[in-house]
Coordinates of C-alpha atoms (C1' of nucleotides) in Angstrom, one line a residue:
Chain A
M1 CA 0.0 0.0 0.0
S2 CA 1.2 3.5 0.7
S3 CA 4.1 3.5 3.2
Q4 CA 6.2 5.5 0.8
T5 CA 8.0 7.3 3.5
V6 CA 11.5 8.4 4.7
A7 CA 12.5 6.9 8.0
T8 CA 15.0 9.6 8.7
V9 CA 12.3 12.3 8.4
E10 CA 10.0 10.3 10.7
R11 CA 12.7 10.0 13.3
A12 CA 13.4 13.7 13.1
A13 CA 9.7 14.4 13.5
D14 CA 9.7 12.1 16.5
V15 CA 12.4 14.2 18.0
L16 CA 10.4 17.3 17.5
V17 CA 7.2 15.8 19.0
R18 CA 9.2 14.8 22.0
F19 CA 9.8 18.4 22.7
A20 CA 6.1 19.1 22.6
E21 CA 5.2 16.1 24.8
A22 CA 8.0 16.5 27.4
G23 CA 7.0 18.5 30.4
T24 CA 10.4 20.1 30.6
S25 CA 11.4 22.8 28.3
T26 CA 14.9 21.6 27.5
L27 CA 16.1 18.1 26.5
G28 CA 19.6 16.6 26.3
V29 CA 21.0 14.4 23.6
T30 CA 21.2 11.3 25.8
E31 CA 17.7 11.8 27.2
L32 CA 16.3 12.0 23.7
A33 CA 18.3 9.1 22.4
D34 CA 17.1 6.8 25.3
S35 CA 13.5 7.8 25.1
L36 CA 13.3 7.3 21.3
G37 CA 15.6 4.3 21.1
M38 CA 18.0 6.1 18.8
S39 CA 21.8 6.3 19.0
K40 CA 23.2 9.5 20.5
A41 CA 25.1 10.2 17.3
A42 CA 21.9 10.1 15.3
V43 CA 20.0 12.3 17.7
H44 CA 22.9 14.7 17.7
R45 CA 23.0 15.0 13.9
V46 CA 19.2 15.4 13.7
L47 CA 19.3 18.2 16.3
A48 CA 22.1 19.9 14.4
S49 CA 20.0 19.8 11.3
L50 CA 16.9 21.0 13.0
R51 CA 18.9 23.7 14.5
S52 CA 20.2 25.0 11.2
R53 CA 16.5 25.7 10.3
G54 CA 15.7 27.2 13.6
L55 CA 13.3 24.5 14.7
V56 CA 15.3 23.9 17.8
E57 CA 17.7 26.0 19.7
L58 CA 20.8 25.1 21.6
D59 CA 21.7 26.7 24.9
E60 CA 25.5 26.8 24.5
D61 CA 26.1 26.9 28.2
S62 CA 24.0 24.0 29.3
R63 CA 24.3 22.1 26.0
R64 CA 20.6 21.4 26.1
Y65 CA 18.1 21.8 23.4
S66 CA 14.7 23.4 23.2
L67 CA 12.2 24.3 20.6
G68 CA 13.1 27.3 18.4
L69 CA 11.5 30.2 16.7
T70 CA 10.7 28.3 13.6
A71 CA 8.6 25.9 15.6
M72 CA 6.6 28.8 16.9
R73 CA 6.2 30.1 13.3
L74 CA 4.8 26.8 12.2
G75 CA 2.2 26.7 15.0
L76 CA 1.1 30.3 14.4
A77 CA 1.0 29.7 10.6
Y78 CA -1.4 26.8 11.3
L79 CA -3.5 28.9 13.5
D80 CA -3.6 31.7 11.0
R81 CA -5.5 29.6 8.6
I82 CA -8.3 29.4 11.1
D83 CA -9.9 32.8 10.9
I84 CA -12.5 31.9 13.5
R85 CA -9.6 32.2 16.0
R86 CA -8.9 35.8 15.1
L87 CA -12.6 36.6 15.3
A88 CA -13.0 35.0 18.7
A89 CA -9.8 36.2 20.3
P90 CA -11.2 39.4 21.8
E91 CA -14.3 37.6 23.1
L92 CA -12.1 35.0 24.8
A93 CA -10.1 37.8 26.4
G94 CA -13.3 39.5 27.5
L95 CA -14.9 36.4 28.9
S96 CA -11.8 35.4 30.8
A97 CA -11.6 38.9 32.3
R98 CA -15.3 39.1 33.2
T99 CA -15.4 35.6 34.8
T100 CA -11.8 35.4 36.1
E101 CA -11.7 31.9 34.7
T102 CA -10.2 30.3 31.7
A103 CA -11.9 30.8 28.3
T104 CA -11.2 28.3 25.5
L105 CA -11.9 27.9 21.8
S106 CA -12.3 24.5 20.1
I107 CA -12.8 23.3 16.6
R108 CA -13.9 20.0 15.3
T109 CA -11.7 17.6 13.3
G110 CA -13.9 14.7 12.3
L111 CA -15.0 12.7 15.2
N112 CA -12.8 14.7 17.5
R113 CA -12.4 18.1 18.9
V114 CA -9.3 20.1 19.8
Y115 CA -8.7 23.3 21.7
I116 CA -7.1 25.9 19.5
D117 CA -7.0 28.8 21.9
Q118 CA -7.3 29.7 25.5
V119 CA -7.0 32.8 27.6
K120 CA -6.1 32.3 31.3
P121 CA -7.0 34.7 34.1
P122 CA -4.3 36.2 36.2
R123 CA -4.9 34.3 39.4
E124 CA -3.2 31.5 41.2
V125 CA -5.4 28.5 40.9
I126 CA -6.7 28.2 37.3
M127 CA -7.5 25.6 34.8
A128 CA -5.3 25.3 31.7
V129 CA -6.1 23.0 28.7
S130 CA -3.7 21.4 26.2
L131 CA -4.1 23.0 22.8
G132 CA -4.0 20.7 19.8
V133 CA -4.8 17.4 21.6
P134 CA -7.8 15.6 20.1
Y135 CA -10.7 14.7 22.5
P136 CA -13.9 12.7 21.7
L137 CA -17.2 14.4 21.2
H138 CA -19.1 12.9 24.1
A139 CA -17.0 13.9 27.1
G140 CA -16.8 17.4 28.5
G141 CA -18.6 20.7 28.0
S142 CA -17.1 21.8 24.7
S143 CA -17.5 18.3 23.2
K144 CA -21.1 18.0 24.1
A145 CA -21.8 21.5 22.9
F146 CA -20.5 20.4 19.5
L147 CA -22.4 17.2 19.4
A148 CA -25.7 18.7 20.5
F149 CA -25.8 21.1 17.5
L150 CA -24.7 18.7 14.8
P151 CA -27.3 17.4 12.3
E152 CA -29.3 14.5 13.6
V153 CA -27.7 12.0 11.2
E154 CA -24.3 12.8 12.5
I155 CA -25.4 12.5 16.1
D156 CA -27.0 9.1 15.4
S157 CA -23.9 7.9 13.7
Y158 CA -21.7 9.1 16.5
L159 CA -23.8 7.5 19.2
S160 CA -23.9 4.2 17.3
A161 CA -20.3 3.6 18.1
P162 CA -19.2 2.6 21.6
L163 CA -18.5 5.6 23.9
D164 CA -15.4 5.2 26.0
P165 CA -15.3 6.9 29.4
L166 CA -12.4 9.3 30.1
T167 CA -13.3 9.6 33.8
P168 CA -15.8 8.0 36.1
A169 CA -18.2 10.9 35.4
T170 CA -18.2 10.5 31.6
V171 CA -21.7 9.6 30.3
T172 CA -21.4 6.5 28.1
D173 CA -25.0 5.5 27.8
P174 CA -26.3 6.7 24.4
E175 CA -29.9 7.3 25.6
R176 CA -28.9 9.3 28.6
L177 CA -26.6 11.3 26.4
R178 CA -29.4 11.9 23.9
T179 CA -31.5 13.3 26.7
E180 CA -28.8 15.6 27.8
L181 CA -28.1 16.8 24.2
A182 CA -31.8 17.9 24.0
L183 CA -31.4 19.8 27.2
I184 CA -28.3 21.5 25.9
R185 CA -30.1 22.6 22.7
R186 CA -32.9 24.0 24.8
R187 CA -30.7 25.9 27.2
G188 CA -28.2 26.9 24.5
Y189 CA -25.1 25.7 26.5
A190 CA -23.6 22.5 27.8
M191 CA -22.2 21.9 31.3
S192 CA -19.8 19.4 32.5
I193 CA -18.3 18.4 35.8
S194 CA -15.3 16.1 35.7
E195 CA -16.5 14.4 32.6
R196 CA -13.4 14.8 30.6
Q197 CA -10.9 15.9 33.2
R198 CA -11.2 15.1 36.9
G199 CA -11.6 18.1 39.1
A200 CA -12.5 20.4 36.1
A201 CA -15.9 21.9 35.3
S202 CA -17.1 24.0 32.4
V203 CA -19.9 25.6 30.5
A204 CA -19.7 25.7 26.8
A205 CA -21.7 27.0 23.8
P206 CA -21.3 26.8 20.1
I207 CA -20.6 29.6 17.6
L208 CA -23.2 28.8 14.9
D209 CA -22.7 29.6 11.2
H210 CA -25.3 30.6 8.7
H211 CA -26.3 27.0 8.4
S212 CA -26.9 26.9 12.1
L213 CA -24.0 24.4 12.3
P214 CA -21.3 24.8 15.0
A215 CA -18.2 26.4 13.5
A216 CA -16.5 26.4 16.9
V217 CA -17.2 26.1 20.6
I218 CA -16.3 28.4 23.4
S219 CA -16.1 27.3 26.9
V220 CA -15.5 28.9 30.3
C221 CA -13.8 26.5 32.7
G222 CA -12.2 26.3 36.0
P223 CA -11.5 24.1 39.0
A224 CA -14.7 22.2 39.8
E225 CA -15.0 23.2 43.4
R226 CA -14.9 26.9 42.8
F227 CA -16.5 26.9 39.3
I228 CA -19.8 25.2 40.2
G229 CA -20.9 28.3 42.2
E230 CA -20.0 30.6 39.3
A231 CA -21.4 28.4 36.5
D232 CA -24.7 30.4 36.0
A233 CA -23.0 33.7 35.8
C234 CA -20.4 32.3 33.4
A235 CA -23.1 30.8 31.2
A236 CA -24.8 34.1 30.9
A237 CA -21.6 35.9 29.8
L238 CA -20.8 33.0 27.6
L239 CA -24.0 33.1 25.7
E240 CA -23.6 36.9 25.1
A241 CA -20.3 36.2 23.6
T242 CA -21.3 33.3 21.4
D243 CA -24.4 35.2 20.2
R244 CA -22.3 38.1 19.0
L245 CA -19.9 35.7 17.2
S246 CA -22.7 33.7 15.7
A247 CA -24.2 36.8 14.3
R248 CA -20.9 37.7 12.7
L249 CA -20.9 34.4 11.0
G250 CA -24.3 35.1 9.5
H251 CA -26.4 33.1 12.0
R252 CA -29.9 34.4 12.7
A253 CA -31.6 33.5 15.9
Chain B
M1 CA 34.5 22.4 11.9
S2 CA 32.2 20.3 9.9
S3 CA 28.5 20.9 10.6
Q4 CA 27.5 17.4 11.5
T5 CA 24.1 17.4 10.0
V6 CA 21.6 15.2 8.1
A7 CA 20.7 16.6 4.7
T8 CA 17.5 14.7 4.5
V9 CA 16.3 16.3 7.8
E10 CA 17.2 19.7 6.6
R11 CA 15.2 19.3 3.4
A12 CA 12.3 18.1 5.4
A13 CA 12.6 21.2 7.6
D14 CA 12.7 23.3 4.5
V15 CA 9.5 21.8 3.4
L16 CA 7.9 22.7 6.7
V17 CA 9.3 26.2 6.7
R18 CA 7.8 26.7 3.2
F19 CA 4.4 26.2 4.7
A20 CA 5.0 28.8 7.4
E21 CA 6.2 31.2 4.7
A22 CA 3.4 30.5 2.4
G23 CA 1.1 31.3 5.3
T24 CA -2.6 30.6 4.7
S25 CA -2.4 28.7 1.4
T26 CA -2.1 25.0 0.8
L27 CA 0.8 23.7 -1.2
G28 CA 1.1 21.0 -3.8
V29 CA 3.9 18.5 -4.4
T30 CA 5.1 20.1 -7.7
E31 CA 4.9 23.5 -6.3
L32 CA 7.1 22.6 -3.3
A33 CA 9.5 20.6 -5.5
D34 CA 10.0 23.5 -7.8
S35 CA 10.4 26.1 -5.2
L36 CA 12.8 24.0 -3.2
G37 CA 14.7 22.5 -6.1
M38 CA 13.8 19.0 -5.0
S39 CA 12.5 16.1 -7.0
K40 CA 8.8 15.5 -6.9
A41 CA 9.4 12.0 -5.6
A42 CA 11.5 13.3 -2.7
V43 CA 9.0 15.9 -1.7
H44 CA 6.2 13.4 -1.9
R45 CA 8.0 11.0 0.4
V46 CA 8.9 13.7 2.9
L47 CA 5.3 14.8 3.0
A48 CA 4.1 11.3 3.6
S49 CA 6.6 11.0 6.5
L50 CA 5.6 14.4 8.0
R51 CA 2.0 13.3 7.6
S52 CA 2.5 10.2 9.6
R53 CA 3.5 12.4 12.5
G54 CA 0.7 14.9 12.0
L55 CA 3.0 17.7 11.0
V56 CA 1.2 18.2 7.8
E57 CA -2.3 17.2 6.6
L58 CA -3.5 16.1 3.3
D59 CA -6.8 17.2 1.8
E60 CA -7.8 14.0 0.1
D61 CA -10.0 15.8 -2.4
S62 CA -7.7 18.5 -3.6
R63 CA -4.6 16.4 -3.0
R64 CA -3.0 19.5 -1.5
Y65 CA -1.0 19.7 1.8
S66 CA -1.2 22.0 4.7
L67 CA 0.3 22.2 8.2
G68 CA -1.2 19.8 10.7
L69 CA -2.1 19.7 14.3
T70 CA 1.3 18.6 15.5
A71 CA 2.7 21.8 13.9
M72 CA 0.4 23.7 16.1
R73 CA 1.4 21.7 19.2
L74 CA 5.0 22.5 18.5
G75 CA 4.3 26.2 18.3
L76 CA 2.3 26.2 21.4
A77 CA 4.8 24.1 23.3
Y78 CA 7.4 26.7 22.4
L79 CA 5.2 29.5 23.8
D80 CA 4.3 27.5 26.9
R81 CA 7.8 26.9 27.9
I82 CA 9.2 30.4 27.6
D83 CA 10.7 31.6 30.7
I84 CA 10.1 35.3 30.3
R85 CA 12.7 36.2 32.9
R86 CA 15.5 34.2 31.1
L87 CA 14.4 35.5 27.8
A88 CA 14.4 39.1 28.9
A89 CA 17.6 39.0 30.9
P90 CA 20.0 39.8 28.0
E91 CA 17.7 42.7 26.9
L92 CA 17.6 44.1 30.4
A93 CA 21.4 44.0 30.5
G94 CA 21.7 45.7 27.1
L95 CA 19.2 48.4 28.0
S96 CA 20.9 49.2 31.3
A97 CA 24.2 49.4 29.5
R98 CA 23.0 51.6 26.7
T99 CA 21.1 54.0 28.9
T100 CA 23.3 53.8 32.0
E101 CA 20.1 53.5 34.0
T102 CA 18.2 50.7 35.8
A103 CA 16.2 48.3 33.6
T104 CA 13.4 46.3 35.2
L105 CA 11.1 43.5 34.4
S106 CA 7.5 43.2 35.9
I107 CA 4.7 40.6 35.6
R108 CA 1.1 40.9 36.5
T109 CA -0.6 39.1 39.3
G110 CA -4.3 39.9 39.2
L111 CA -4.9 43.5 40.1
N112 CA -1.2 44.0 40.9
R113 CA 2.1 44.0 39.4
V114 CA 5.5 42.9 40.8
Y115 CA 9.1 43.5 39.7
I116 CA 10.8 40.1 39.0
D117 CA 14.1 41.3 37.8
Q118 CA 16.3 44.4 37.4
V119 CA 19.8 45.3 36.1
K120 CA 21.5 48.3 37.7
P121 CA 24.1 50.4 36.0
P122 CA 27.6 50.7 37.5
R123 CA 27.3 54.3 38.7
E124 CA 26.9 56.0 42.1
V125 CA 23.4 57.5 42.0
I126 CA 20.9 55.0 40.6
M127 CA 17.4 53.8 41.2
A128 CA 16.8 50.3 42.6
V129 CA 13.4 48.6 42.9
S130 CA 12.2 46.0 45.3
L131 CA 11.5 42.7 43.6
G132 CA 8.4 40.7 44.6
V133 CA 6.5 43.6 46.2
P134 CA 3.0 44.1 44.7
Y135 CA 2.0 47.5 43.3
P136 CA -1.3 48.6 41.9
L137 CA -1.9 49.0 38.2
H138 CA -2.5 52.7 38.0
A139 CA 0.6 54.2 39.5
G140 CA 4.0 54.4 37.8
G141 CA 5.3 53.6 34.3
S142 CA 5.3 49.8 34.4
S143 CA 1.9 49.7 36.0
K144 CA 0.3 52.0 33.4
A145 CA 2.0 50.1 30.6
F146 CA 0.3 47.0 31.8
L147 CA -3.1 48.6 32.2
A148 CA -3.1 50.3 28.9
F149 CA -2.7 47.1 27.0
L150 CA -5.3 45.0 28.9
P151 CA -8.7 44.1 27.3
E152 CA -11.2 46.9 27.6
V153 CA -13.3 45.0 30.0
E154 CA -10.5 44.6 32.4
I155 CA -9.6 48.3 32.2
D156 CA -13.2 49.3 32.9
S157 CA -13.4 46.9 35.8
Y158 CA -10.1 48.2 37.3
L159 CA -11.1 51.8 36.9
S160 CA -14.5 51.3 38.5
A161 CA -12.8 50.7 41.9
P162 CA -11.4 53.6 43.8
L163 CA -7.8 54.5 42.9
D164 CA -5.6 55.2 45.9
P165 CA -2.7 57.6 45.5
L166 CA 0.8 56.4 46.4
T167 CA 2.3 59.9 46.0
P168 CA 1.0 63.4 45.4
A169 CA 1.7 62.8 41.7
T170 CA -0.4 59.6 41.3
V171 CA -3.3 60.1 38.9
T172 CA -6.5 59.0 40.7
D173 CA -9.2 60.4 38.4
P174 CA -10.5 57.6 36.2
E175 CA -11.2 59.8 33.2
R176 CA -7.8 61.5 33.3
L177 CA -6.2 58.1 33.5
R178 CA -8.2 56.8 30.6
T179 CA -7.0 59.6 28.4
E180 CA -3.5 58.8 29.4
L181 CA -3.9 55.1 28.7
A182 CA -5.0 56.0 25.2
L183 CA -1.8 58.1 24.7
I184 CA 0.3 55.2 26.0
R185 CA -1.3 52.8 23.4
R186 CA -0.6 55.3 20.7
R187 CA 3.0 56.0 21.6
G188 CA 3.7 52.4 22.6
Y189 CA 5.2 53.3 26.0
A190 CA 4.2 54.8 29.3
M191 CA 6.0 57.5 31.2
S192 CA 5.9 58.4 34.9
I193 CA 7.4 61.0 37.1
S194 CA 7.1 60.4 40.8
E195 CA 3.8 58.6 40.5
R196 CA 4.6 55.5 42.4
Q197 CA 7.8 56.6 44.1
R198 CA 8.8 60.2 44.9
G199 CA 11.9 61.3 43.0
A200 CA 11.8 58.4 40.6
A201 CA 11.0 58.5 36.9
S202 CA 10.6 55.9 34.2
V203 CA 9.5 54.9 30.8
A204 CA 7.9 51.4 30.4
A205 CA 6.6 49.3 27.6
P206 CA 4.9 45.9 27.4
I207 CA 6.1 42.6 25.9
L208 CA 3.1 41.5 24.0
D209 CA 2.2 37.8 23.5
H210 CA 0.5 36.2 20.5
H211 CA -2.9 37.5 21.8
S212 CA -1.4 41.0 21.9
L213 CA -1.8 40.8 25.6
P214 CA 1.0 42.0 27.9
A215 CA 3.0 39.1 29.2
A216 CA 5.4 41.4 31.0
V217 CA 6.6 45.0 31.1
I218 CA 10.1 46.4 30.9
S219 CA 11.0 49.7 32.2
V220 CA 14.0 52.0 32.3
C221 CA 14.1 54.1 35.3
G222 CA 16.2 56.5 37.3
P223 CA 16.4 59.5 39.6
A224 CA 13.8 61.9 38.2
E225 CA 16.0 65.0 37.9
R226 CA 18.5 63.3 35.7
F227 CA 16.1 60.9 34.0
I228 CA 13.8 63.4 32.5
G229 CA 16.4 64.6 30.1
E230 CA 17.2 61.1 29.0
A231 CA 13.6 59.8 28.7
D232 CA 13.3 60.1 24.9
A233 CA 16.5 58.2 24.2
C234 CA 15.6 55.6 26.8
A235 CA 12.1 55.2 25.3
A236 CA 13.6 54.5 21.8
A237 CA 16.0 51.9 23.2
L238 CA 13.2 50.4 25.2
L239 CA 10.9 49.9 22.3
E240 CA 13.6 48.2 20.3
A241 CA 14.0 45.7 23.1
T242 CA 10.3 45.1 23.7
D243 CA 9.7 44.7 19.9
R244 CA 12.3 42.0 19.8
L245 CA 10.9 40.2 22.8
S246 CA 7.3 40.5 21.6
A247 CA 8.4 38.8 18.4
R248 CA 9.7 35.9 20.3
L249 CA 6.4 35.5 22.0
G250 CA 4.6 35.3 18.7
H251 CA 3.4 38.8 18.6
R252 CA 3.1 40.3 15.1
A253 CA 3.1 44.0 14.6
Chain C
dA1 C1' 43.6 20.5 42.8
dA2 C1' 43.2 16.2 40.9
dA3 C1' 40.5 12.6 39.7
dC4 C1' 36.2 11.0 38.3
dC5 C1' 31.9 10.9 36.3
dT6 C1' 28.5 12.0 32.9
dA7 C1' 27.1 14.1 28.7
dA8 C1' 28.1 15.9 24.2
dT9 C1' 30.5 15.7 20.0
dT10 C1' 33.4 13.8 16.2
dC11 C1' 35.3 10.0 13.4
dC12 C1' 35.1 6.3 10.1
dA13 C1' 34.1 2.3 7.5
dA14 C1' 30.0 -0.7 6.5
dT15 C1' 25.7 -0.8 4.6
dA16 C1' 21.1 0.2 4.7
dA17 C1' 18.4 3.7 3.1
dT18 C1' 17.6 7.6 0.1
dT19 C1' 17.5 9.2 -4.4
dG20 C1' 15.7 10.8 -9.0
dG21 C1' 14.3 9.6 -13.5
dA22 C1' 10.7 7.5 -15.7
dA23 C1' 6.5 5.0 -15.9
dC24 C1' 1.8 5.1 -14.2
dA25 C1' -2.5 6.9 -12.5
dA26 C1' -5.8 10.3 -11.3
dC27 C1' -7.8 14.5 -12.2
dC28 C1' -9.4 18.9 -14.6
dG29 C1' -10.9 21.8 -18.1
dG30 C1' -12.1 22.4 -22.6
Chain D
dC1 C1' -13.4 12.3 -25.2
dC2 C1' -8.9 13.9 -25.0
dG3 C1' -4.4 16.6 -24.0
dG4 C1' -2.2 18.8 -20.1
dT5 C1' -1.1 18.7 -15.2
dT6 C1' -0.3 16.9 -10.9
dG7 C1' 0.3 13.3 -7.7
dT8 C1' 2.1 8.6 -6.8
dT9 C1' 4.9 4.4 -7.4
dC10 C1' 8.9 1.6 -9.1
dC11 C1' 13.6 0.3 -9.1
dA12 C1' 18.5 -0.1 -9.6
dA13 C1' 22.5 3.0 -8.5
dT14 C1' 24.9 5.1 -5.1
dT15 C1' 25.1 8.3 -1.8
dA16 C1' 24.3 9.7 2.5
dT17 C1' 23.1 7.8 7.0
dT18 C1' 24.3 4.9 10.7
dG19 C1' 26.2 3.3 15.2
dG20 C1' 30.0 2.0 17.9
dA21 C1' 34.0 3.8 19.8
dA22 C1' 37.2 7.4 20.6
dT23 C1' 37.5 12.2 22.1
dT24 C1' 36.4 16.3 24.2
dA25 C1' 34.0 19.2 27.5
dG26 C1' 31.7 20.2 31.9
dG27 C1' 30.7 19.6 36.4
dT28 C1' 31.2 17.4 40.9
dT29 C1' 33.4 14.9 44.6
dT30 C1' 37.2 13.6 47.1

DNA sequence: AAACCTAATTCCAATAATTGGAACAACCGG
DNA sequence: CCGGTTGTTCCAATTATTGGAATTAGGTTT
């Protein structure tokens, strides 16, 4: 079939991905070699090559590597193509400021959903999401907000496959989920407590386009204990924001 | 001497960079091959490899390639891991050297702001700040530089609470302050004479992140009497430094 | 200060993997 | 229905990658 690929490039890509996965900001040659099962020499050469293109940077003093400016350019170039992000950015900032919680923006990629932006409030204990990581459409506020506003056919098709739980609180029974989706449509927003991420809670609502389909979803989220008390106020602010954005995409109420 | 590198990896990196340069558009195999002087076969294999790691995506219909989710994750990982203090340290040193005054770095913590670093010039009479002490957002150069570049909602909310004076020169009238914030945004930097600290003067400008929100503020400050004459020159050097740093945080002018 | 450890870098011959031209297939517009 | 384009696959030639070992650099302990 089609595995017409270049192993060297894949290994170089693996090195890059390692930087994104690793919790630490810098990595050493040996560290990378061990975790990827490559020889130190190979890793070193790959790093030198990536460095020549600015994808990674070398701290001459510590002899450790980190992601470089070019890596950032790639990420921002990707995000540039998504103009909903530009449109929503000020609303995210406003929401986060008004609620003093984290505001996020997600888009759909097939049967998944990824965060593509977030604005965090300037306080100590906050919730922070991982941008770019795919999550299923049935667990968590943002996911359910997407699912609820998809065409019926797509909902049926999604619910016909088994639903894996991400936490003990994830709803995996299709009929219970269906009932909840109806509620979400009626209220206009979804709510979740620990469904996707333990200890996290959120309210989420879609930005609807001129077909009344969700172009993106905005959520306001925070640590569950604190957030539950704020949820109603957050939902109100959230719906104001998504209404404005939906209007800009040509949606009529 | 020899740059111990892997040509294949460098070419793969060139392909990726092409996507960042091309910005919003998608790219085809031939297009890439021509512009990079590579064979179509080589480009195709590289793309297949990058695709296997999610760095690029293929639109099956148009058979054209674009950057993928992993590219975004790399960019955001870069942004996440930036240690603003380390990044700014050389610029602080440079600024202090060029101006022969003190250069400081501040971050925000909610409704306050704290100095987290400073570089003092080697002369007798200088200004020195206290690291880690919280100051309000309306008094002094660094504070106003933060406030001016916050989302409107946050400015409104901040100005709706009473503003206490720290010195006789502190501006406490919300409307006068609002006018000044507009000036700061226009000029790109804030100036203060004795607003926070009697006898002290400063110019300050924000380091803006990819949301155009202030990640930190740099100031150049000194004893008021002497500093006032140097302020313009200091402001010019300051803006050069903050522009460079903002660029590293993904801010585009 | 010296010795010792660990990590990073360079060297080199073996060889496994990349390469590019050309053939093939898929697509588009006329 | 048919040329013109673009994307994909094949295959033998050969080039560039590879990994082990040697070397250098840095940092820490004795």
